[in-house]
Coordinates of C-alpha atoms and ligand atoms in Angstrom, one line a residue:
M381 CA -25.9 6.6 -10.6
E382 CA -22.4 6.1 -9.3
R383 CA -19.2 7.6 -10.6
T384 CA -15.8 5.8 -10.5
L385 CA -12.2 6.8 -11.3
I386 CA -10.2 4.9 -13.9
L387 CA -6.6 5.7 -14.4
F388 CA -4.7 4.6 -17.6
K389 CA -1.3 4.0 -16.2
P390 CA 1.9 4.9 -18.1
D391 CA 2.2 1.5 -19.8
V392 CA -1.1 2.1 -21.6
L393 CA 0.2 5.3 -23.3
Q394 CA 3.6 3.8 -24.0
R395 CA 2.0 0.7 -25.6
G396 CA -0.6 2.6 -27.6
L397 CA -3.5 0.9 -25.9
L398 CA -5.5 3.9 -24.8
G399 CA -8.2 4.0 -27.5
E400 CA -8.7 0.2 -27.3
I401 CA -9.2 0.2 -23.5
I402 CA -11.4 3.3 -23.4
T403 CA -13.6 1.5 -26.0
R404 CA -14.2 -1.3 -23.4
F405 CA -15.8 1.2 -21.0
E406 CA -17.9 2.8 -23.8
K407 CA -19.2 -0.5 -25.1
K408 CA -20.1 -1.6 -21.6
G409 CA -22.4 1.4 -21.3
L410 CA -20.4 3.5 -18.8
K411 CA -20.7 7.2 -19.6
I412 CA -17.5 9.2 -19.7
V413 CA -18.0 12.3 -17.6
G414 CA -14.4 13.4 -17.3
L415 CA -11.2 12.7 -19.3
K416 CA -7.8 14.2 -19.1
M417 CA -4.1 13.6 -19.5
L418 CA -1.8 14.6 -16.7
R419 CA 1.5 14.1 -14.9
M420 CA 0.9 12.8 -11.4
G421 CA 3.0 14.6 -8.8
P422 CA 4.6 12.7 -5.9
A423 CA 2.2 14.2 -3.4
V424 CA -0.8 12.9 -5.3
A425 CA 0.9 9.5 -5.8
K426 CA 1.5 9.3 -2.0
E427 CA -2.2 10.1 -1.3
H428 CA -3.5 7.8 -4.0
Y429 CA -1.4 4.9 -2.9
A430 CA -1.3 5.7 0.9
H431 CA -2.4 2.1 1.7
L432 CA 0.8 0.8 0.0
A433 CA 3.3 3.3 1.4
A434 CA 5.1 0.7 3.5
K435 CA 5.4 -1.9 0.8
P436 CA 8.8 -2.6 -0.7
F437 CA 7.6 -2.0 -4.2
Y438 CA 6.2 1.5 -3.3
P439 CA 9.2 3.6 -4.4
G440 CA 9.2 1.9 -7.8
L441 CA 5.4 2.3 -8.1
E442 CA 5.6 6.0 -7.3
H443 CA 8.5 6.5 -9.7
F444 CA 6.6 4.7 -12.5
M445 CA 3.4 6.7 -11.9
T446 CA 5.1 10.1 -11.7
H447 CA 7.7 10.0 -14.4
H448 CA 5.3 9.4 -17.4
P449 CA 2.0 10.9 -18.3
V450 CA -1.2 9.1 -17.3
V451 CA -4.8 9.6 -18.4
A452 CA -7.6 10.0 -15.8
M453 CA -11.2 9.1 -16.7
A454 CA -14.4 9.4 -14.6
V455 CA -17.2 7.2 -15.7
E456 CA -20.9 7.1 -14.6
G457 CA -23.4 4.2 -14.6
V458 CA -25.5 2.0 -12.4
E459 CA -23.1 0.3 -9.9
A460 CA -20.2 1.8 -11.8
V461 CA -17.7 1.1 -9.1
E462 CA -18.3 -2.6 -9.1
V463 CA -18.6 -2.7 -12.8
G464 CA -15.3 -0.9 -13.2
R465 CA -13.5 -3.4 -10.9
K466 CA -15.0 -6.3 -12.9
L467 CA -13.9 -4.8 -16.2
A468 CA -10.4 -4.2 -14.8
G469 CA -9.9 -7.8 -13.4
A470 CA -7.5 -9.0 -10.6
T471 CA -4.6 -6.8 -9.5
N472 CA -2.1 -9.6 -10.6
A473 CA -2.9 -9.7 -14.3
R474 CA -1.5 -13.2 -14.5
K475 CA -4.4 -14.3 -12.4
A476 CA -6.9 -12.0 -14.0
E477 CA -9.7 -13.7 -16.0
A478 CA -9.3 -13.6 -19.8
G479 CA -11.8 -11.0 -21.1
T480 CA -11.0 -8.5 -18.4
I481 CA -8.8 -5.6 -19.3
R482 CA -5.8 -6.7 -17.1
G483 CA -6.4 -10.3 -18.2
D484 CA -6.2 -9.4 -21.9
F485 CA -3.6 -6.6 -21.9
S486 CA -1.1 -7.4 -19.1
N487 CA 0.9 -10.3 -17.6
S488 CA 2.1 -8.3 -14.6
T489 CA 1.1 -7.0 -11.1
S490 CA 2.9 -3.7 -11.3
R491 CA 2.4 -3.0 -15.0
N492 CA -1.3 -3.8 -14.9
V493 CA -2.5 -1.1 -17.3
I494 CA -5.4 0.5 -15.3
H495 CA -6.5 1.6 -11.9
A496 CA -10.2 1.4 -10.9
S497 CA -11.7 2.7 -7.6
D498 CA -12.5 -0.1 -5.2
S499 CA -15.5 1.2 -3.2
L500 CA -18.1 4.0 -3.6
E501 CA -16.4 5.9 -0.8
T502 CA -13.0 5.6 -2.4
A503 CA -14.4 6.5 -5.8
Q504 CA -15.9 9.7 -4.6
K505 CA -12.5 10.7 -3.1
E506 CA -10.6 9.6 -6.1
V507 CA -12.8 11.4 -8.7
A508 CA -12.3 14.6 -6.6
R509 CA -8.6 13.9 -6.4
F510 CA -8.2 14.1 -10.2
F511 CA -11.0 16.3 -11.4
R512 CA -12.2 19.8 -10.4
G513 CA -15.9 20.4 -10.5
E514 CA -15.9 22.1 -13.9
E515 CA -14.0 19.3 -15.4
L516 CA -16.9 16.9 -14.8
F517 CA -19.8 16.9 -17.2
D518 CA -23.5 16.2 -16.6
Y519 CA -25.1 15.5 -19.9
G520 CA -27.9 13.3 -21.4
M521 CA -27.3 10.6 -24.0
A522 CA -29.8 10.0 -26.7
L523 CA -29.6 6.2 -26.4
H524 CA -29.9 6.2 -22.6
E525 CA -33.1 4.1 -22.7
Y526 CA -31.3 1.4 -24.7
F527 CA -28.7 1.0 -21.9
Y528 CA -31.0 0.8 -18.9
A529 CA -34.7 0.1 -18.2
E530 CA -36.6 2.5 -16.0
D531 CA -36.7 0.2 -13.0
E532 CA -32.9 0.0 -12.9
L533 CA -32.6 3.8 -12.5
K534 CA -34.5 4.0 -9.3
Ligands
UDP1154 N1 1.2 -3.1 -7.0 C1 2.5 -3.5 -7.3 N2 3.0 -4.7 -6.8 C2 2.2 -5.4 -5.9 C3 0.9 -5.0 -5.6 C4 0.5 -3.8 -6.2 O1 3.2 -2.8 -8.1 O2 2.7 -6.5 -5.5 C5 0.7 -1.8 -7.7 C6 -0.1 -2.2 -8.9 O3 0.1 -1.2 -9.8 C7 -1.5 -2.1 -8.3 C8 -1.4 -0.9 -7.3 O4 -0.1 -1.1 -6.7 O5 -2.5 -1.9 -9.3 C9 -2.4 -0.8 -6.3 O6 -2.5 -1.9 -5.5 P1 -3.9 -2.5 -5.0 O7 -3.6 -3.6 -4.1 O8 -4.7 -1.3 -4.5 O9 -4.6 -3.1 -6.3 P2 -5.7 -2.6 -7.3 O10 -6.7 -1.8 -6.5 O11 -4.9 -1.7 -8.3 O12 -6.2 -3.8 -8.0
MG1155 MG1 -6.5 -0.4 -5.1

């Protein structure tokens, strides 16, 4: 089972879309193993978006992400990292497929509602960036066998 990090960016809370977007992950069958509201500090923003530090839009991105609350969620599932990216859709929401979260809820590149980890290695770092060990939960779900067949869990 993989775990991946989803961030609900400030536009989600401001626009009242949190519940509706969390529902997408639940319905897909990804198990929520961590969930919390937080204010991202500049140091965490710089670490999280280190690959974009030299871009002209970086100061605006950091300001946006650090001046409003965000919600962090860790989800678990088979190939959860790839599934999370597929649910999210393309970075530029104008190019994101209809049916994806960005495709359905945004028309922007910088106000594109969610973050989703882009590789297993990144996901492991990002889950640890936002959650302490005791904030992550290992628990069984009664309907587990209706989400996956045995052979998929090997
Ligand atoms: N971003 C932006 N303008 C751009 C490109 C990216 O504001 O031209 C922001 C946007 O919020 C995006 C984030 O930087 O989600 C991270 O960019 P990345 O290329 O890693 O895309 P993602 O992994 O979020 O799809
Ligand atoms: Mg990225």
